[in-house]
PDB file of C-alpha atoms and ligand atoms in Angstrom:
ATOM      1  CA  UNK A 289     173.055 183.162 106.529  1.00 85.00           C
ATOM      2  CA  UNK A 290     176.236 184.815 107.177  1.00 91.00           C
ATOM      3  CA  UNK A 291     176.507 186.836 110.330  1.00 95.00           C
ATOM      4  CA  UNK A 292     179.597 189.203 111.879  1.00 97.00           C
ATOM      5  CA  UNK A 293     179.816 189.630 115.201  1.00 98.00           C
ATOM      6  CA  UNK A 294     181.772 192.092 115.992  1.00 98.00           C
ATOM      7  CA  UNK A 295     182.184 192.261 120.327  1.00 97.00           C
ATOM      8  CA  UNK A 296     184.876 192.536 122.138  1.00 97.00           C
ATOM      9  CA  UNK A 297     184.175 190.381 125.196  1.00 96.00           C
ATOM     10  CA  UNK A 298     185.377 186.911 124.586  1.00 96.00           C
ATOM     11  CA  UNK A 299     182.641 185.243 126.838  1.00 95.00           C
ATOM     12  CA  UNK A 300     179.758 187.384 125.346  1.00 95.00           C
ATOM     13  CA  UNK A 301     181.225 186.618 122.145  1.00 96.00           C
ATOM     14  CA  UNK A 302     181.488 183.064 122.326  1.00 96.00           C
ATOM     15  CA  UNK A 303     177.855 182.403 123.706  1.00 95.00           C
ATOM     16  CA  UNK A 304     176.161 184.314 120.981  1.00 96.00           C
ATOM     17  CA  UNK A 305     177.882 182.413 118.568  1.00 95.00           C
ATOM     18  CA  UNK A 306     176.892 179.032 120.001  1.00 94.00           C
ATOM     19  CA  UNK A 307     173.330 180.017 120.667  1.00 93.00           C
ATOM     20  CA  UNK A 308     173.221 182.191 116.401  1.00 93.00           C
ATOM     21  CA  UNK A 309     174.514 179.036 115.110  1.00 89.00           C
ATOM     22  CA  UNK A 310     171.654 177.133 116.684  1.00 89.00           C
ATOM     23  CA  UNK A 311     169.533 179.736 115.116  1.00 86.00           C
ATOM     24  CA  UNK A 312     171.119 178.891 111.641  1.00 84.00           C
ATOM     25  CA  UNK A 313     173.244 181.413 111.227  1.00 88.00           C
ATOM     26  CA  UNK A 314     177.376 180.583 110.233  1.00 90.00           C
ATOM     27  CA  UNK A 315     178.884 183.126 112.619  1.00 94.00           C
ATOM     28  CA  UNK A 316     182.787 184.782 111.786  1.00 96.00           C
ATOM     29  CA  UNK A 317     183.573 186.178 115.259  1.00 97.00           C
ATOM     30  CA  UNK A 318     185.770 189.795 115.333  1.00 98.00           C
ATOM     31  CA  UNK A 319     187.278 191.155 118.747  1.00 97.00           C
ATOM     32  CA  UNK A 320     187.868 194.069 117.898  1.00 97.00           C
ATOM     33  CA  UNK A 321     186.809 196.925 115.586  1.00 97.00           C
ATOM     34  CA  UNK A 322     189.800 196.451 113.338  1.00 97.00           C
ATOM     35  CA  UNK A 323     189.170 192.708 112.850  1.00 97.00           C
ATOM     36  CA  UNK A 324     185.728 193.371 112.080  1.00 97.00           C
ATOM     37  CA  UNK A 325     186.199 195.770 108.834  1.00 97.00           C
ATOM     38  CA  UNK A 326     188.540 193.324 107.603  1.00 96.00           C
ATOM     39  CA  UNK A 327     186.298 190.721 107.455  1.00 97.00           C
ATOM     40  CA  UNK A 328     183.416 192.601 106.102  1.00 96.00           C
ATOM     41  CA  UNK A 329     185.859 192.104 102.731  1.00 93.00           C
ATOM     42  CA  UNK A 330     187.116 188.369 103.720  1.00 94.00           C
ATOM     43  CA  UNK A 331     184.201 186.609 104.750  1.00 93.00           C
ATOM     44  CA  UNK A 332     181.455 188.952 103.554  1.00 92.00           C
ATOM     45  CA  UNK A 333     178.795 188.685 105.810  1.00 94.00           C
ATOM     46  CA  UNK A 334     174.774 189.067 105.120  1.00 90.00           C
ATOM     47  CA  UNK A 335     174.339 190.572 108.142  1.00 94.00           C
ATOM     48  CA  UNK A 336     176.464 191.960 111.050  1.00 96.00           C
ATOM     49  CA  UNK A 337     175.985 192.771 115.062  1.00 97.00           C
ATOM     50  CA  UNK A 338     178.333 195.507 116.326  1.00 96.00           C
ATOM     51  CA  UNK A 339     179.145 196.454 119.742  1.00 94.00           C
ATOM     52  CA  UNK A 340     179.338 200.343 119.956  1.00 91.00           C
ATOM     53  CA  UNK A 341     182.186 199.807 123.068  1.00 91.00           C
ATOM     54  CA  UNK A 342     185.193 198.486 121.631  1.00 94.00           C
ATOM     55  CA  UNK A 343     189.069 198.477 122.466  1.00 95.00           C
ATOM     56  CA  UNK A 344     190.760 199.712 118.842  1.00 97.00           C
ATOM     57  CA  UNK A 345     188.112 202.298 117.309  1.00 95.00           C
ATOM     58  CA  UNK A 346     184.497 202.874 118.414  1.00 91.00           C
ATOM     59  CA  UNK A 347     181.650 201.349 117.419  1.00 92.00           C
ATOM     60  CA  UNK A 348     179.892 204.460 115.904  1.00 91.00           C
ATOM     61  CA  UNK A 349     183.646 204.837 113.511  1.00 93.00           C
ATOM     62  CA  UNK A 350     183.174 200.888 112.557  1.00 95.00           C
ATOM     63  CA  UNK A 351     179.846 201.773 111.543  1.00 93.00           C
ATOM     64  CA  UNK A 352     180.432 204.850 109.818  1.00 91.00           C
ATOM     65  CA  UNK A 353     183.330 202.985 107.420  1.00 93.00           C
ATOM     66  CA  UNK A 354     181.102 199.853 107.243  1.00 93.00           C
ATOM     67  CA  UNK A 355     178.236 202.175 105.577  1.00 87.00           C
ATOM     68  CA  UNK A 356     181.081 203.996 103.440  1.00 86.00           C
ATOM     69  CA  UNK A 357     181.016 200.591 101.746  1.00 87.00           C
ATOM     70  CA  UNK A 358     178.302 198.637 102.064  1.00 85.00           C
ATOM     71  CA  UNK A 359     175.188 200.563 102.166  1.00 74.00           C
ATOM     72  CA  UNK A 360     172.914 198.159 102.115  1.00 75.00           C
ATOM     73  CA  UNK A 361     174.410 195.351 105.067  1.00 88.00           C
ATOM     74  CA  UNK A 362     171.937 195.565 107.604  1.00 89.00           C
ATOM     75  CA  UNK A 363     173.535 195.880 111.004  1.00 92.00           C
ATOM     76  CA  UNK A 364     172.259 196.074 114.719  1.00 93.00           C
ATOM     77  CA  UNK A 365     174.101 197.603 117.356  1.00 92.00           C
ATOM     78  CA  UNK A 366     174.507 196.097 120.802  1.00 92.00           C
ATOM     79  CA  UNK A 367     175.161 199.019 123.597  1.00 86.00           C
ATOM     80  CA  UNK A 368     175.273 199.233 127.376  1.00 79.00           C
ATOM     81  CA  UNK A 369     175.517 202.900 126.917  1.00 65.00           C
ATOM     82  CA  UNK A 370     172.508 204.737 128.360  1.00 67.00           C
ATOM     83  CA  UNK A 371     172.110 207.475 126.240  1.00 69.00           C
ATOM     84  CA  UNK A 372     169.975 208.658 123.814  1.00 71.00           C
ATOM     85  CA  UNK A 373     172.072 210.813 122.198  1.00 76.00           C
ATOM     86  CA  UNK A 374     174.426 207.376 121.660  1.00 74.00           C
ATOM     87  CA  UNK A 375     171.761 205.833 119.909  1.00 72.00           C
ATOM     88  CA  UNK A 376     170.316 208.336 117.998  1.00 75.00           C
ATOM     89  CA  UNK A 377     173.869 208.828 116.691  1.00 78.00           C
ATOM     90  CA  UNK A 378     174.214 205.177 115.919  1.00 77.00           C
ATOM     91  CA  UNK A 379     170.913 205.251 113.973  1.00 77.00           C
ATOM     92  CA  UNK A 380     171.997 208.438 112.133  1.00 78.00           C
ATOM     93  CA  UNK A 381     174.982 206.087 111.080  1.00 79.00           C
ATOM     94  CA  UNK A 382     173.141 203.440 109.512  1.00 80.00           C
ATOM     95  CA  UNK A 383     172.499 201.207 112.254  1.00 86.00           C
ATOM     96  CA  UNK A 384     169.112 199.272 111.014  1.00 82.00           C
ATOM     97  CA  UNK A 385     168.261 198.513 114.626  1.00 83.00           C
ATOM     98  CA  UNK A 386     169.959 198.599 117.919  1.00 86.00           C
ATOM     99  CA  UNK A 387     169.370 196.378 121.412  1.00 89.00           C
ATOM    100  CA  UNK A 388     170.461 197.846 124.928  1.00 88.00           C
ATOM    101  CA  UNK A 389     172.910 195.718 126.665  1.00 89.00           C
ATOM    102  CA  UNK A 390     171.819 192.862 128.974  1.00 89.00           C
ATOM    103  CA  UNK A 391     169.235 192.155 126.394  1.00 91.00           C
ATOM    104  CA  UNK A 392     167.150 188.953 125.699  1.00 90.00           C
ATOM    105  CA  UNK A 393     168.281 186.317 123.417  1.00 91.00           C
ATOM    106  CA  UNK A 394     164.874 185.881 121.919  1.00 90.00           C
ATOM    107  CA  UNK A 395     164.525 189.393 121.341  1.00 89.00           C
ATOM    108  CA  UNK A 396     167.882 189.669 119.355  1.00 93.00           C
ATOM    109  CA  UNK A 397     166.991 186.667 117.040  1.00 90.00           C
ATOM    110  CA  UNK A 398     163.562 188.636 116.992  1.00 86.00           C
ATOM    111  CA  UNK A 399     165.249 191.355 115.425  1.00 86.00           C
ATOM    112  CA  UNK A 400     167.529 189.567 113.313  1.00 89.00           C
ATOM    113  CA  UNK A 401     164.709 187.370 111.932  1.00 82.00           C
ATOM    114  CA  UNK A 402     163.088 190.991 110.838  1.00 76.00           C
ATOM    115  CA  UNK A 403     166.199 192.032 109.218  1.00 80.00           C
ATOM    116  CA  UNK A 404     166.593 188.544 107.687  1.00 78.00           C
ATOM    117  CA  UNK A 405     163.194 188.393 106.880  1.00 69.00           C
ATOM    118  CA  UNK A 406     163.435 191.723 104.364  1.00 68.00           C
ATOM    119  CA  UNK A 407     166.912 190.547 103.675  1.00 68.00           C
ATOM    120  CA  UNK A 408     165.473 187.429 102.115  1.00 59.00           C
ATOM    121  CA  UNK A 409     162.188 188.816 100.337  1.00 57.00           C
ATOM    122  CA  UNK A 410     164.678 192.088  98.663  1.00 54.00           C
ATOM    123  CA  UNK A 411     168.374 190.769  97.527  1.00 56.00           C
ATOM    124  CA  UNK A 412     168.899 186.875  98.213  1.00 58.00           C
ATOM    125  CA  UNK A 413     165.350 185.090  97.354  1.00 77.00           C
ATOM    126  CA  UNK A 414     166.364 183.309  99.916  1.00 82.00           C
ATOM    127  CA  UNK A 415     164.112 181.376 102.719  1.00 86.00           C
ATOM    128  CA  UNK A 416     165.706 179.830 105.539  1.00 88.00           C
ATOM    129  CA  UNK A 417     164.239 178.116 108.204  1.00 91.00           C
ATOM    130  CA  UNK A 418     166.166 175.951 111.026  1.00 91.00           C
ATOM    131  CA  UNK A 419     168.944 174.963 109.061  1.00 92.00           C
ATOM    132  CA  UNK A 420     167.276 174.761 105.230  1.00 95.00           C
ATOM    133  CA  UNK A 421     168.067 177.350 103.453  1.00 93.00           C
ATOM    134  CA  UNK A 422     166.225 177.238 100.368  1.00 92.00           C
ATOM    135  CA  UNK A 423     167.059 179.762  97.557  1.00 89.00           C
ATOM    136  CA  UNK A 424     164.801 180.558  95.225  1.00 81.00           C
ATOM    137  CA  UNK A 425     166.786 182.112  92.374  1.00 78.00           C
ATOM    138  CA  UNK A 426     169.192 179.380  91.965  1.00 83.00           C
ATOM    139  CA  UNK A 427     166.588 176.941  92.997  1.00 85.00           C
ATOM    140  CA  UNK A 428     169.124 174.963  95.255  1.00 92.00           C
ATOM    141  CA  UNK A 429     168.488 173.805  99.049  1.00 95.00           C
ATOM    142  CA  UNK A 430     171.527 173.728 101.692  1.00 95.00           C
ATOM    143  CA  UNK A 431     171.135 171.786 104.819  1.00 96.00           C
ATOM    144  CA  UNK A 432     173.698 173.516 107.260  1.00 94.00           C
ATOM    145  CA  UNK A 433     175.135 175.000 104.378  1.00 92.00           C
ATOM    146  CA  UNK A 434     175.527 171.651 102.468  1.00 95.00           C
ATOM    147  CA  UNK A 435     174.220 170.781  99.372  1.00 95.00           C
ATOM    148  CA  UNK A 436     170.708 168.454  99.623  1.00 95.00           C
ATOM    149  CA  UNK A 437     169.823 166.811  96.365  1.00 95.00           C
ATOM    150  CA  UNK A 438     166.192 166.800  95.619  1.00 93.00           C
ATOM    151  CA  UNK A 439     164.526 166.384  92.756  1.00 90.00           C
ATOM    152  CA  UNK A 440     162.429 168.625  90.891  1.00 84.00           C
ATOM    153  CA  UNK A 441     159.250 167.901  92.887  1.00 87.00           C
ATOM    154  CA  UNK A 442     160.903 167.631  96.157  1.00 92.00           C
ATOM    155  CA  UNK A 443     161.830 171.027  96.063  1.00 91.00           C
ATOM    156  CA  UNK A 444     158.442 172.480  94.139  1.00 87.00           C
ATOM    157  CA  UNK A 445     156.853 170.623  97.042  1.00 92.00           C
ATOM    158  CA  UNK A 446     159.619 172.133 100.334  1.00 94.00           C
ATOM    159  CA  UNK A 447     159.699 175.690  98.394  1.00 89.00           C
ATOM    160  CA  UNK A 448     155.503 175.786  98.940  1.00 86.00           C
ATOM    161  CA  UNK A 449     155.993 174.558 102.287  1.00 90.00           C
ATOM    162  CA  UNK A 450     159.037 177.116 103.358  1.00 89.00           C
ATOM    163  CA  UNK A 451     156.844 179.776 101.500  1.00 81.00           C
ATOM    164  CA  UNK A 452     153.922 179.155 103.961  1.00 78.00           C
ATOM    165  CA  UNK A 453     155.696 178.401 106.800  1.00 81.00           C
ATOM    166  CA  UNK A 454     153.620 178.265 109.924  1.00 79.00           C
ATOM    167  CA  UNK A 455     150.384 177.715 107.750  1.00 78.00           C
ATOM    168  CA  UNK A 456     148.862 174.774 106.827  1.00 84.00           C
ATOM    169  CA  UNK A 457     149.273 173.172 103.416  1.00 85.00           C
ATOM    170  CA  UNK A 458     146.809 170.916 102.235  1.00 86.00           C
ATOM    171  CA  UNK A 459     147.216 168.114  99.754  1.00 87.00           C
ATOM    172  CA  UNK A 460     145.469 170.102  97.184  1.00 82.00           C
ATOM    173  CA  UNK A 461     147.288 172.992  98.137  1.00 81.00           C
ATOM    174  CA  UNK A 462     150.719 171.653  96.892  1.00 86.00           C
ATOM    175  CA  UNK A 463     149.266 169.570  94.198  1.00 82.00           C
ATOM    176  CA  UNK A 464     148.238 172.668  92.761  1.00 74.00           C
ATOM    177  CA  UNK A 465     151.383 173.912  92.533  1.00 73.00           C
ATOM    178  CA  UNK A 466     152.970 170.583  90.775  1.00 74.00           C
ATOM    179  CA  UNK A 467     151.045 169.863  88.531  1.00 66.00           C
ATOM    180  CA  UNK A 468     149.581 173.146  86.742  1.00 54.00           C
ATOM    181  CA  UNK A 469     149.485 171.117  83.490  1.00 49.00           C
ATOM    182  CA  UNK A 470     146.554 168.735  83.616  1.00 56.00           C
ATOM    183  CA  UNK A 471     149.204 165.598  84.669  1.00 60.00           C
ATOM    184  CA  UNK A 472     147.628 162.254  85.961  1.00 63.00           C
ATOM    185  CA  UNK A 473     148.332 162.758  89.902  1.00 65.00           C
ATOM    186  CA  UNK A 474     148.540 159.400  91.735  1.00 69.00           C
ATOM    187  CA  UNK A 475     146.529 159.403  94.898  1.00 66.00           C
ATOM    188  CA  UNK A 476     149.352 159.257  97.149  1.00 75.00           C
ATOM    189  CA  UNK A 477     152.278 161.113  94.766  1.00 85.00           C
ATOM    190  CA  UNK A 478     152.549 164.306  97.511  1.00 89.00           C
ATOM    191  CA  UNK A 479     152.824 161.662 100.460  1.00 91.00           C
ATOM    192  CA  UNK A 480     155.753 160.044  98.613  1.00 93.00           C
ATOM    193  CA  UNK A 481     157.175 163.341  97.905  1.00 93.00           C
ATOM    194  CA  UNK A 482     156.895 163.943 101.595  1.00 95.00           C
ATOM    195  CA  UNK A 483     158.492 161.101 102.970  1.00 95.00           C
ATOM    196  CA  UNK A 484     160.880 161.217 100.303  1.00 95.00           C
ATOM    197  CA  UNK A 485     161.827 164.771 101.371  1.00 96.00           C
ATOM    198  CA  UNK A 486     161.673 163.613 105.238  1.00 96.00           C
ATOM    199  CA  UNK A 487     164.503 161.457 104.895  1.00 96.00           C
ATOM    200  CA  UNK A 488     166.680 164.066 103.645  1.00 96.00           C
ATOM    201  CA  UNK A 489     165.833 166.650 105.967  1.00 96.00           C
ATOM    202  CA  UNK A 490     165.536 166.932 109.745  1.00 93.00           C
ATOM    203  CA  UNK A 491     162.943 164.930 111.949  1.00 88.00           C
ATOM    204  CA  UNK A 492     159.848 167.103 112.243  1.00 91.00           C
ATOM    205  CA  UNK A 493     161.062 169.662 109.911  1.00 95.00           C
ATOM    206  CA  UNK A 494     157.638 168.564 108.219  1.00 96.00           C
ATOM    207  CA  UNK A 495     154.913 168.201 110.231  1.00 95.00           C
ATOM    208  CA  UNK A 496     151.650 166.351 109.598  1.00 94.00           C
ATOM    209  CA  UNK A 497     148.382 167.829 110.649  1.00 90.00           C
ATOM    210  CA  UNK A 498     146.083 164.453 110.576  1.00 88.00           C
ATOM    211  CA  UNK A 499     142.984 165.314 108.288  1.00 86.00           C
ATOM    212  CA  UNK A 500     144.558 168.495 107.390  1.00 86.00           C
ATOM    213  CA  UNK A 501     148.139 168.585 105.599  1.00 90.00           C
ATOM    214  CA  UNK A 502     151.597 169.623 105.850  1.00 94.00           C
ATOM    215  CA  UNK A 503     153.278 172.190 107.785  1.00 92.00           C
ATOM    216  CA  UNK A 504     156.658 173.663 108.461  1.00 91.00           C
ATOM    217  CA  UNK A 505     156.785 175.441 111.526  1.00 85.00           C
ATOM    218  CA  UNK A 506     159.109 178.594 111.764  1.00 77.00           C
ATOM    219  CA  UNK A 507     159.057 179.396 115.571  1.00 69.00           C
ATOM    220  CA  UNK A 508     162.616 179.486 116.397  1.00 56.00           C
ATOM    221  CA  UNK A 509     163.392 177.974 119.771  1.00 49.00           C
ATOM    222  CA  UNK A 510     164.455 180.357 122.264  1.00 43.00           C
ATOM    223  CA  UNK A 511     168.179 179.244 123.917  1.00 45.00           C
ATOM    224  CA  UNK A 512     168.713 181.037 127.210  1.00 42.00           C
ATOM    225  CA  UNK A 513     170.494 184.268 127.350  1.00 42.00           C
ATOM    226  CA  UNK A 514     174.456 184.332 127.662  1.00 47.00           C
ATOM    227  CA  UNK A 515     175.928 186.369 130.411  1.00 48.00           C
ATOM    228  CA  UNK A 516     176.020 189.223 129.615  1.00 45.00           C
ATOM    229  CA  UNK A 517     178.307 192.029 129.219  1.00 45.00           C
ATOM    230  CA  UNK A 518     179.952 195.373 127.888  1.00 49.00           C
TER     231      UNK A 518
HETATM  232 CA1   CA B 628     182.364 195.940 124.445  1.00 70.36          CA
END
């Protein structure tokens, strides 16, 4: 998923990119206000995080010509400013969400997962989880935004994995959804598809639960916190 960062401090900047690419995310960095608006044309970003203090214009005027034109980009605010009336003005914006300044890394990915979460289920079909990004309209699966060839079944069987994520699928379960059309199932056809699918994507993506099934689990690590900053 596409994320700008808009934030003007280069450290602050540069360790939430590190740590959001970890989290999946391809990150265009913008130091300033100006920088950011032209990239919400040039690299057109899925999502954005916007620091309310910057050098050129304010956050709040970023936001306001960011909404003029894209109504629907959903944006959190980072501010070290303390008051209310700040943030109430940012929501009143369009700011979908906002975190206070020195705030948690696993709350921010919190949020974004929230806003990528409705993000996902509304306008892309998308489902991306560590790295696999698998879209559902276009049927297609990236791998840190490369292509991964799969065949048919390989991806019938990911897509009901990525669409339970953190539940258990049983063999049945996927079966199921393969073969809706009364076709001969070897015994061991989903544990082929499996490893099959295994070797193209990353170790323990999949998980086996002896006895039980298959599971992807979507609990994003949690990288420590950059220093942070206005
Ligand atoms: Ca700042």
């Amino acid at each position: 998923m596409k994320l700008l960062l808009i934030e003007d401090d280069p450290m602050l900047s540069s360790a939430l990119c590190k740590a959001l690419n970890v989290e999946g995310f391809v990150v265009h960095p913008a130091l300033s206000g100006h920088a950011g608006i032209a990239a919400l044309s040039s690299f057109k970003p899925e999502i954005v995080i916007l620091d309310l203090g910057l050098p050129d214009i304010d956050g709040t005027e970023v936001l306001r010509r960011l909404r003029a034109t894209h109504i629907d980009l959903p944006t959190i605010i980072l501010t070290a400013r303390h008051s209310i009336d700040d943030k109430v003005n940012a929501l009143d914006v369009g700011a979908d969400d906002y975190l206070e300044k020195p705030f948690d890394m696993a709350e921010l990915f919190a949020r974004l997962r929230v806003l990528a979460r409705r993000l996902s289920t509304t306008k892309t079909n998308k489902i991306c989880i560590k790295g696999v990004d698998l879209d559902v309209a276009a049927q297609t699966v990236h791998l840190d935004q490369q292509p991964l060839s799969l065949t048919r079944r390989e991806y019938m069987v990911l897509k009901a994995l990525m669409e339970n994520a953190g539940r258990v699928q049983t063999k049945d379960m996927i079966e199921s959804k393969l073969y809706g059309w009364g076709e001969e199932i070897g015994s061991n056809t989903i544990e082929v598809h499996i490893s099959n699918l295994r070797k193209k994507l990353p170790s323990e993506f999949i998980r086996t639960i002896r006895g039980l099934g298959y599971t992807i689990n979507n609990e994003q690590k949690s990288p420590s916190s950059p220093p942070s900053s206005n």
